[in-house]
Amino acid sequence: MSTRKQLERLVGQLERGGISRRDFVWRAMALGLSVSSAGALLSACGGDKGGQAGEGVGGQAGADLDSLEKELHIYNWSDYIADDTAPNFEKEFGVKVTYDTYESNEEMVAKLQAGATGYDIIVPSGYILPVLVATDLIGPLNKKYLTNWGNVASIFQNLPSDPGNTHSVPWQWGTSGIAYRTDKVKSPVDSWAVFHDPQFRGKMTMMDDGREVIGAFLRYRGHSLNSTDPQQLAKSKADAVQAKKQLKAYLSAPVKAQLISGDVWISQLWNGDTTQAKAEQPNLGYVVPKEGCTIWGDLMCVPRSAPNKRAAHEWMNYILRPEVGAALSNATGYGTPNAASAKLLDTPIPYPTEEELKRLEYQVDLGRDTATWDQIWTEIKSA
Ligand code: N2P
């Protein structure tokens, strides 16, 4: 059957109520549509009832949310919050916070797609937003409850991943470069090439994250870390497989303990996690490789299925307070998107200059090519 015919059939199923909006978008993407075209088709079919920007997360435009619930369930990256952020919120608001963690966007999305409900706040990176919106996993926010929104720095408002700030409140931002033990590694670390260096065999790790590993070797060869060019991707895969021979493991945040102990000397790692490790191991350096790397911003969102939407909004508004946002960045080592918090940081983490931004690149949603990337990552891991 031609793609066109299959799409027509899909539209028919949607109109008859035979499939959910979420399934519609996934299947349309499987047929080669980008997230945005699948979303546009969904709107054209009138299948977007209840999913439009401007509609409050409570169900109707600007509708009031329920009164404050007694619980809040947060699902966030590990090592990404100050020790007292949640306890202080619990005390002040009388809300019990449950906090679960994940190690990658893909891990979090897979859990939601598998039907996990009960989370009130998730914290994906920007490139994940269009997928979560199109598949109806998150809903628009009710701005009425976000009275501290004005503290958000203007460069973090109206992000390409969330035009109009309808679905997210920025959490923190950072880069994905290379952490290394300055006392063990005597040659300069300034390039992704280091992961091909046999002298560090067994002493190196890269992140357990396909977007980051494939992206790093794309940059290494001078390409965009969002490339969908088959030849560039094939080369990146070959580079990653060659690097794998020198790696101890694919490990993200948990690698910090091994950098501190000296079991690992060189790691693809985020800047803030490196700063956290440096508090315990001063012989740690961090570099944005000369070929460039990822810059990302993570954003708080409210799943459609969230049972405690009012508490979720109070939480986001609390995080937007100047001193709460500053404490967060002081503890994690990441940059704050909050202009009022930035002034209060112990050590300023300035947003990159124009010159620095030339080597940094935001990830974007890969649409239909996501499946190709997933396949390549699976092949790298099993090589
Ligand atoms: C903190 C995780 C950083 C988030 N451990 C990367 N987007």
Short mmCIF file of C-alpha atoms and ligand atoms in Angstrom, two decimals:
data_model
loop_
_atom_site.label_atom_id
_atom_site.label_comp_id
_atom_site.label_asym_id
_atom_site.label_seq_id
_atom_site.Cartn_x
_atom_site.Cartn_y
_atom_site.Cartn_z
CA MET A 1 0.00 0.00 0.00
CA SER A 2 1.32 3.47 -0.82
CA THR A 3 2.23 5.81 2.04
CA ARG A 4 -0.55 8.13 0.99
CA LYS A 5 -3.11 5.32 1.19
CA GLN A 6 -1.79 4.26 4.58
CA LEU A 7 -2.06 7.82 5.84
CA GLU A 8 -5.63 8.08 4.55
CA ARG A 9 -6.45 4.89 6.37
CA LEU A 10 -4.91 6.27 9.55
CA VAL A 11 -6.98 9.45 9.25
CA GLY A 12 -10.09 7.29 8.81
CA GLN A 13 -9.26 5.33 11.95
CA LEU A 14 -8.76 8.54 13.91
CA GLU A 15 -12.05 9.99 12.69
CA ARG A 16 -13.92 6.85 13.66
CA GLY A 17 -12.30 7.00 17.08
CA GLY A 18 -10.49 3.73 16.38
CA ILE A 19 -7.10 5.04 17.52
CA SER A 20 -5.95 7.58 20.07
CA ARG A 21 -4.35 10.90 19.13
CA ARG A 22 -1.08 9.59 20.53
CA ASP A 23 -1.16 6.44 18.38
CA PHE A 24 -2.10 8.54 15.38
CA VAL A 25 1.02 10.68 15.74
CA TRP A 26 3.33 7.71 16.33
CA ARG A 27 1.96 5.82 13.36
CA ALA A 28 2.09 8.87 11.12
CA MET A 29 5.72 9.34 12.15
CA ALA A 30 6.43 5.71 11.37
CA LEU A 31 5.10 6.43 7.88
CA GLY A 32 7.68 9.16 7.49
CA LEU A 33 5.95 12.30 8.73
CA SER A 34 7.86 14.70 10.97
CA VAL A 35 6.38 15.41 14.39
CA SER A 36 5.19 18.80 13.23
CA SER A 37 3.52 17.47 10.06
CA ALA A 38 1.87 14.70 12.04
CA GLY A 39 0.66 17.31 14.52
CA ALA A 40 -0.59 19.54 11.71
CA LEU A 41 -2.46 16.63 10.13
CA LEU A 42 -3.98 15.83 13.49
CA SER A 43 -5.27 19.40 13.82
CA ALA A 44 -6.60 19.34 10.26
CA CYS A 45 -8.55 16.19 11.11
CA GLY A 46 -10.07 17.86 14.13
CA GLY A 47 -8.37 15.27 16.29
CA ASP A 48 -6.76 17.81 18.51
CA LYS A 49 -9.62 18.51 20.85
CA GLY A 50 -8.25 19.46 24.20
CA GLY A 51 -4.68 19.77 23.06
CA GLN A 52 -4.27 23.34 21.98
CA ALA A 53 -2.04 25.98 23.41
CA GLY A 54 -4.03 28.39 25.52
CA GLU A 55 -6.09 25.65 27.02
CA GLY A 56 -5.17 25.32 30.66
CA VAL A 57 -3.76 22.06 31.89
CA GLY A 58 -6.91 21.76 33.97
CA GLY A 59 -8.93 21.14 30.82
CA GLN A 60 -10.27 24.51 29.67
CA ALA A 61 -8.75 27.81 28.68
CA GLY A 62 -7.51 29.50 31.83
CA ALA A 63 -9.72 27.33 34.03
CA ASP A 64 -8.84 27.38 37.69
CA LEU A 65 -7.02 24.37 39.00
CA ASP A 66 -8.24 22.38 41.96
CA SER A 67 -7.17 23.36 45.44
CA LEU A 68 -3.67 22.32 46.47
CA GLU A 69 -3.27 18.55 46.68
CA LYS A 70 -1.30 16.84 49.44
CA GLU A 71 1.24 15.10 47.20
CA LEU A 72 3.63 15.86 44.37
CA HIS A 73 5.46 13.26 42.27
CA ILE A 74 8.56 14.49 40.48
CA TYR A 75 10.53 12.58 37.84
CA ASN A 76 13.87 14.28 37.11
CA TRP A 77 17.47 13.55 36.07
CA SER A 78 19.67 12.27 38.91
CA ASP A 79 21.97 14.68 40.83
CA TYR A 80 20.07 17.66 39.59
CA ILE A 81 18.63 19.36 42.66
CA ALA A 82 19.79 20.88 45.97
CA ASP A 83 19.33 18.77 49.11
CA ASP A 84 16.85 21.16 50.66
CA THR A 85 14.81 22.17 47.57
CA ALA A 86 12.09 19.56 48.04
CA PRO A 87 12.13 19.47 51.89
CA ASN A 88 11.68 23.27 52.03
CA PHE A 89 8.76 23.02 49.61
CA GLU A 90 7.20 20.24 51.69
CA LYS A 91 7.44 22.34 54.85
CA GLU A 92 6.08 25.53 53.36
CA PHE A 93 3.26 24.04 51.28
CA GLY A 94 2.36 20.97 53.34
CA VAL A 95 2.82 18.77 50.28
CA LYS A 96 4.65 15.42 50.40
CA VAL A 97 7.17 15.19 47.55
CA THR A 98 8.13 11.87 45.96
CA TYR A 99 11.23 12.13 43.80
CA ASP A 100 12.28 9.55 41.17
CA THR A 101 15.23 9.90 38.83
CA TYR A 102 16.30 8.91 35.33
CA GLU A 103 19.59 9.03 33.41
CA SER A 104 18.45 10.07 29.94
CA ASN A 105 15.56 11.66 28.08
CA GLU A 106 14.99 8.41 26.27
CA GLU A 107 14.67 6.47 29.54
CA MET A 108 12.07 8.94 30.79
CA VAL A 109 10.08 9.05 27.54
CA ALA A 110 10.10 5.26 27.24
CA LYS A 111 8.64 5.02 30.72
CA LEU A 112 5.87 7.51 29.92
CA GLN A 113 5.12 5.87 26.60
CA ALA A 114 4.87 2.52 28.33
CA GLY A 115 1.98 4.04 30.24
CA ALA A 116 3.60 5.22 33.49
CA THR A 117 1.20 7.59 35.19
CA GLY A 118 1.35 9.32 38.51
CA TYR A 119 4.09 11.83 37.70
CA ASP A 120 3.22 15.50 38.15
CA ILE A 121 6.50 17.01 36.93
CA ILE A 122 8.99 15.73 34.36
CA VAL A 123 12.12 17.57 33.19
CA PRO A 124 12.95 16.74 29.55
CA SER A 125 15.51 18.55 27.39
CA GLY A 126 14.13 20.96 24.81
CA TYR A 127 14.38 18.62 21.81
CA ILE A 128 11.97 16.18 23.47
CA LEU A 129 9.19 18.77 23.90
CA PRO A 130 7.68 18.60 20.39
CA VAL A 131 7.32 14.84 20.72
CA LEU A 132 5.70 15.05 24.14
CA VAL A 133 3.27 17.70 22.90
CA ALA A 134 2.41 15.94 19.65
CA THR A 135 1.85 12.62 21.38
CA ASP A 136 -0.28 14.30 24.00
CA LEU A 137 1.86 13.17 26.90
CA ILE A 138 2.10 16.68 28.35
CA GLY A 139 -0.49 19.42 28.57
CA PRO A 140 -0.34 23.21 28.45
CA LEU A 141 0.34 25.10 31.66
CA ASN A 142 -1.95 27.50 33.40
CA LYS A 143 0.06 30.72 33.56
CA LYS A 144 -2.21 32.22 36.18
CA TYR A 145 -0.36 30.17 38.79
CA LEU A 146 3.10 31.10 37.54
CA THR A 147 3.35 34.54 39.09
CA ASN A 148 7.17 34.37 39.18
CA TRP A 149 7.45 33.75 35.44
CA GLY A 150 8.89 37.24 34.94
CA ASN A 151 12.16 36.09 36.56
CA VAL A 152 12.95 33.90 33.54
CA ALA A 153 15.76 35.47 31.48
CA SER A 154 14.54 36.64 28.08
CA ILE A 155 16.81 34.22 26.17
CA PHE A 156 15.01 31.35 27.90
CA GLN A 157 11.57 32.63 27.00
CA ASN A 158 9.94 31.66 23.72
CA LEU A 159 12.39 28.86 23.07
CA PRO A 160 12.14 27.16 19.66
CA SER A 161 11.18 23.98 21.54
CA ASP A 162 8.25 25.73 23.24
CA PRO A 163 7.11 28.82 21.35
CA GLY A 164 4.92 30.99 23.53
CA ASN A 165 6.06 29.11 26.66
CA THR A 166 2.81 27.19 26.66
CA HIS A 167 4.10 23.86 27.95
CA SER A 168 7.21 24.38 30.03
CA VAL A 169 9.13 26.31 32.64
CA PRO A 170 12.94 26.24 32.26
CA TRP A 171 14.86 24.34 34.94
CA GLN A 172 18.62 24.53 34.23
CA TRP A 173 21.01 24.49 31.27
CA GLY A 174 24.45 23.06 30.58
CA THR A 175 26.87 21.49 28.12
CA SER A 176 27.98 17.93 27.35
CA GLY A 177 31.77 18.00 27.10
CA ILE A 178 34.70 16.02 28.52
CA ALA A 179 35.71 15.67 32.18
CA TYR A 180 39.25 14.44 32.89
CA ARG A 181 41.66 13.83 35.76
CA THR A 182 44.30 16.53 35.45
CA ASP A 183 46.72 14.56 37.66
CA LYS A 184 46.54 11.39 35.53
CA VAL A 185 46.23 12.67 31.96
CA LYS A 186 49.34 14.51 30.91
CA SER A 187 48.56 15.12 27.23
CA PRO A 188 46.08 17.91 26.44
CA VAL A 189 42.42 16.90 26.31
CA ASP A 190 40.76 19.12 23.73
CA SER A 191 39.18 16.84 21.14
CA TRP A 192 36.73 13.96 20.83
CA ALA A 193 39.76 12.13 19.34
CA VAL A 194 40.84 11.30 22.89
CA PHE A 195 38.27 8.49 22.93
CA HIS A 196 40.28 6.76 20.19
CA ASP A 197 43.54 6.96 22.12
CA PRO A 198 44.68 3.45 23.14
CA GLN A 199 46.88 4.76 25.96
CA PHE A 200 43.70 5.40 27.95
CA ARG A 201 42.12 2.06 27.20
CA GLY A 202 39.80 0.96 30.02
CA LYS A 203 40.11 4.33 31.73
CA MET A 204 37.46 6.16 29.72
CA THR A 205 33.68 6.30 29.56
CA MET A 206 31.11 7.93 27.34
CA MET A 207 27.52 8.72 28.27
CA ASP A 208 24.84 6.08 28.17
CA ASP A 209 22.98 8.25 25.71
CA GLY A 210 22.79 7.65 21.96
CA ARG A 211 22.10 11.28 21.10
CA GLU A 212 25.27 12.33 22.91
CA VAL A 213 27.62 9.57 21.70
CA ILE A 214 26.60 9.67 18.04
CA GLY A 215 26.38 13.46 18.25
CA ALA A 216 29.93 13.73 19.62
CA PHE A 217 31.43 11.79 16.71
CA LEU A 218 29.37 13.75 14.20
CA ARG A 219 30.92 16.93 15.60
CA TYR A 220 34.34 15.24 15.55
CA ARG A 221 34.00 14.92 11.77
CA GLY A 222 32.77 18.50 11.40
CA HIS A 223 29.06 17.73 11.09
CA SER A 224 25.97 18.85 12.94
CA LEU A 225 25.12 16.75 15.98
CA ASN A 226 21.59 16.64 14.56
CA SER A 227 22.69 15.18 11.23
CA THR A 228 20.39 12.76 9.44
CA ASP A 229 22.75 12.22 6.51
CA PRO A 230 23.22 8.44 6.13
CA GLN A 231 26.92 8.67 5.25
CA GLN A 232 27.72 10.99 8.14
CA LEU A 233 25.81 8.73 10.49
CA ALA A 234 27.62 5.64 9.19
CA LYS A 235 30.97 7.31 9.84
CA SER A 236 29.89 8.41 13.31
CA LYS A 237 28.83 4.86 14.07
CA ALA A 238 32.21 3.53 12.91
CA ASP A 239 33.98 6.13 15.09
CA ALA A 240 31.82 5.18 18.08
CA VAL A 241 32.49 1.48 17.59
CA GLN A 242 36.23 2.15 17.38
CA ALA A 243 36.04 4.26 20.56
CA LYS A 244 34.08 1.53 22.32
CA LYS A 245 37.20 -0.66 22.27
CA GLN A 246 38.91 1.86 24.55
CA LEU A 247 35.92 2.48 26.84
CA LYS A 248 35.31 1.01 30.26
CA ALA A 249 31.55 1.60 29.99
CA TYR A 250 28.74 3.80 28.82
CA LEU A 251 27.82 5.67 31.98
CA SER A 252 26.30 9.09 32.57
CA ALA A 253 25.83 10.74 36.00
CA PRO A 254 26.94 7.66 38.01
CA VAL A 255 30.46 7.91 36.52
CA LYS A 256 31.27 10.66 39.02
CA ALA A 257 32.24 8.16 41.73
CA GLN A 258 34.79 6.54 39.39
CA LEU A 259 36.28 9.87 38.34
CA ILE A 260 36.65 10.74 42.01
CA SER A 261 38.29 7.41 42.88
CA GLY A 262 40.54 7.39 39.80
CA ASP A 263 39.11 4.22 38.26
CA VAL A 264 38.16 6.42 35.32
CA TRP A 265 40.30 9.27 34.00
CA ILE A 266 38.36 10.63 31.04
CA SER A 267 34.58 10.85 30.63
CA GLN A 268 32.10 12.39 28.30
CA LEU A 269 30.13 14.28 30.93
CA TRP A 270 28.02 17.36 31.62
CA ASN A 271 29.66 20.49 33.03
CA GLY A 272 27.59 20.58 36.24
CA ASP A 273 28.11 16.93 37.14
CA THR A 274 31.84 17.58 36.70
CA THR A 275 31.61 20.55 39.07
CA GLN A 276 29.84 18.33 41.60
CA ALA A 277 32.61 15.71 41.37
CA LYS A 278 35.29 18.41 41.61
CA ALA A 279 34.00 19.33 45.07
CA GLU A 280 35.32 15.93 46.17
CA GLN A 281 38.20 15.54 43.72
CA PRO A 282 40.01 18.81 42.94
CA ASN A 283 42.10 17.20 40.15
CA LEU A 284 39.30 17.40 37.65
CA GLY A 285 39.13 19.49 34.49
CA TYR A 286 36.30 20.06 32.05
CA VAL A 287 36.52 21.02 28.41
CA VAL A 288 34.22 21.81 25.51
CA PRO A 289 36.11 19.93 22.76
CA LYS A 290 37.42 22.08 19.93
CA GLU A 291 35.02 20.39 17.49
CA GLY A 292 32.10 21.45 19.68
CA CYS A 293 29.40 19.70 21.68
CA THR A 294 25.82 19.88 22.89
CA ILE A 295 24.35 22.79 24.81
CA TRP A 296 20.98 21.94 26.29
CA GLY A 297 18.23 23.40 28.39
CA ASP A 298 15.95 21.20 30.48
CA LEU A 299 12.36 22.21 31.11
CA MET A 300 9.71 21.37 33.69
CA CYS A 301 6.49 20.00 32.16
CA VAL A 302 3.24 18.58 33.52
CA PRO A 303 2.07 15.23 32.10
CA ARG A 304 -1.58 15.12 31.01
CA SER A 305 -2.04 12.25 33.42
CA ALA A 306 -0.65 14.21 36.41
CA PRO A 307 -2.88 13.66 39.46
CA ASN A 308 -1.62 16.76 41.31
CA LYS A 309 -1.63 19.58 38.79
CA ARG A 310 -2.08 22.41 41.26
CA ALA A 311 0.87 21.19 43.34
CA ALA A 312 2.88 20.91 40.10
CA HIS A 313 2.18 24.56 39.31
CA GLU A 314 3.05 25.65 42.86
CA TRP A 315 6.31 23.71 42.53
CA MET A 316 7.24 25.41 39.25
CA ASN A 317 6.41 28.81 40.69
CA TYR A 318 8.49 28.00 43.80
CA ILE A 319 11.46 26.99 41.61
CA LEU A 320 11.15 30.35 39.85
CA ARG A 321 11.85 32.23 43.10
CA PRO A 322 15.26 33.94 42.93
CA GLU A 323 16.75 32.25 45.99
CA VAL A 324 15.36 28.79 45.21
CA GLY A 325 16.75 28.89 41.65
CA ALA A 326 20.11 30.12 42.93
CA ALA A 327 20.36 27.35 45.55
CA LEU A 328 19.62 24.85 42.79
CA SER A 329 22.48 26.05 40.60
CA ASN A 330 24.85 26.43 43.56
CA ALA A 331 24.28 22.75 44.33
CA THR A 332 24.29 21.27 40.84
CA GLY A 333 26.88 23.39 39.07
CA TYR A 334 24.50 24.08 36.18
CA GLY A 335 23.46 27.42 34.74
CA THR A 336 20.20 29.01 35.78
CA PRO A 337 17.67 30.31 33.27
CA ASN A 338 16.41 32.60 36.03
CA ALA A 339 17.78 36.16 35.67
CA ALA A 340 16.99 37.00 39.30
CA SER A 341 18.75 33.81 40.54
CA ALA A 342 21.82 34.42 38.37
CA LYS A 343 22.67 37.49 40.44
CA LEU A 344 22.73 35.40 43.63
CA LEU A 345 25.05 32.56 42.54
CA ASP A 346 28.16 31.73 44.62
CA THR A 347 30.10 31.20 41.40
CA PRO A 348 28.56 32.79 38.31
CA ILE A 349 27.84 30.39 35.43
CA PRO A 350 27.52 32.84 32.55
CA TYR A 351 25.59 31.90 29.43
CA PRO A 352 28.08 31.26 26.57
CA THR A 353 29.24 34.24 24.52
CA GLU A 354 28.51 34.52 20.77
CA GLU A 355 32.03 33.20 20.14
CA GLU A 356 31.55 30.18 22.43
CA LEU A 357 28.11 29.47 20.99
CA LYS A 358 29.75 28.83 17.60
CA ARG A 359 31.06 25.54 18.99
CA LEU A 360 27.86 24.63 20.81
CA GLU A 361 24.74 23.19 19.29
CA TYR A 362 21.24 22.53 20.63
CA GLN A 363 19.75 19.14 19.83
CA VAL A 364 16.55 19.15 17.81
CA ASP A 365 13.84 16.56 17.42
CA LEU A 366 14.88 14.19 14.61
CA GLY A 367 11.32 13.27 13.65
CA ARG A 368 11.25 10.18 11.45
CA ASP A 369 15.03 9.80 11.72
CA THR A 370 14.75 9.13 15.45
CA ALA A 371 14.20 5.46 14.60
CA THR A 372 17.39 5.40 12.48
CA TRP A 373 19.40 6.92 15.32
CA ASP A 374 17.91 4.44 17.81
CA GLN A 375 18.90 1.59 15.53
CA ILE A 376 22.46 2.88 15.17
CA TRP A 377 22.76 3.29 18.94
CA THR A 378 21.53 -0.27 19.49
CA GLU A 379 24.12 -1.50 17.00
CA ILE A 380 26.92 0.47 18.67
CA LYS A 381 26.01 -0.91 22.08
CA SER A 382 25.92 -4.48 20.85
CA ALA A 383 29.08 -4.16 18.67
C1 N2P B 1 22.32 16.09 35.87
C2 N2P B 1 21.83 15.76 34.51
C3 N2P B 1 22.02 16.81 33.51
C4 N2P B 1 20.89 16.84 32.58
N1 N2P B 1 22.87 14.98 36.48
C5 N2P B 1 21.26 16.74 31.17
N2 N2P B 1 20.26 17.23 30.32
#
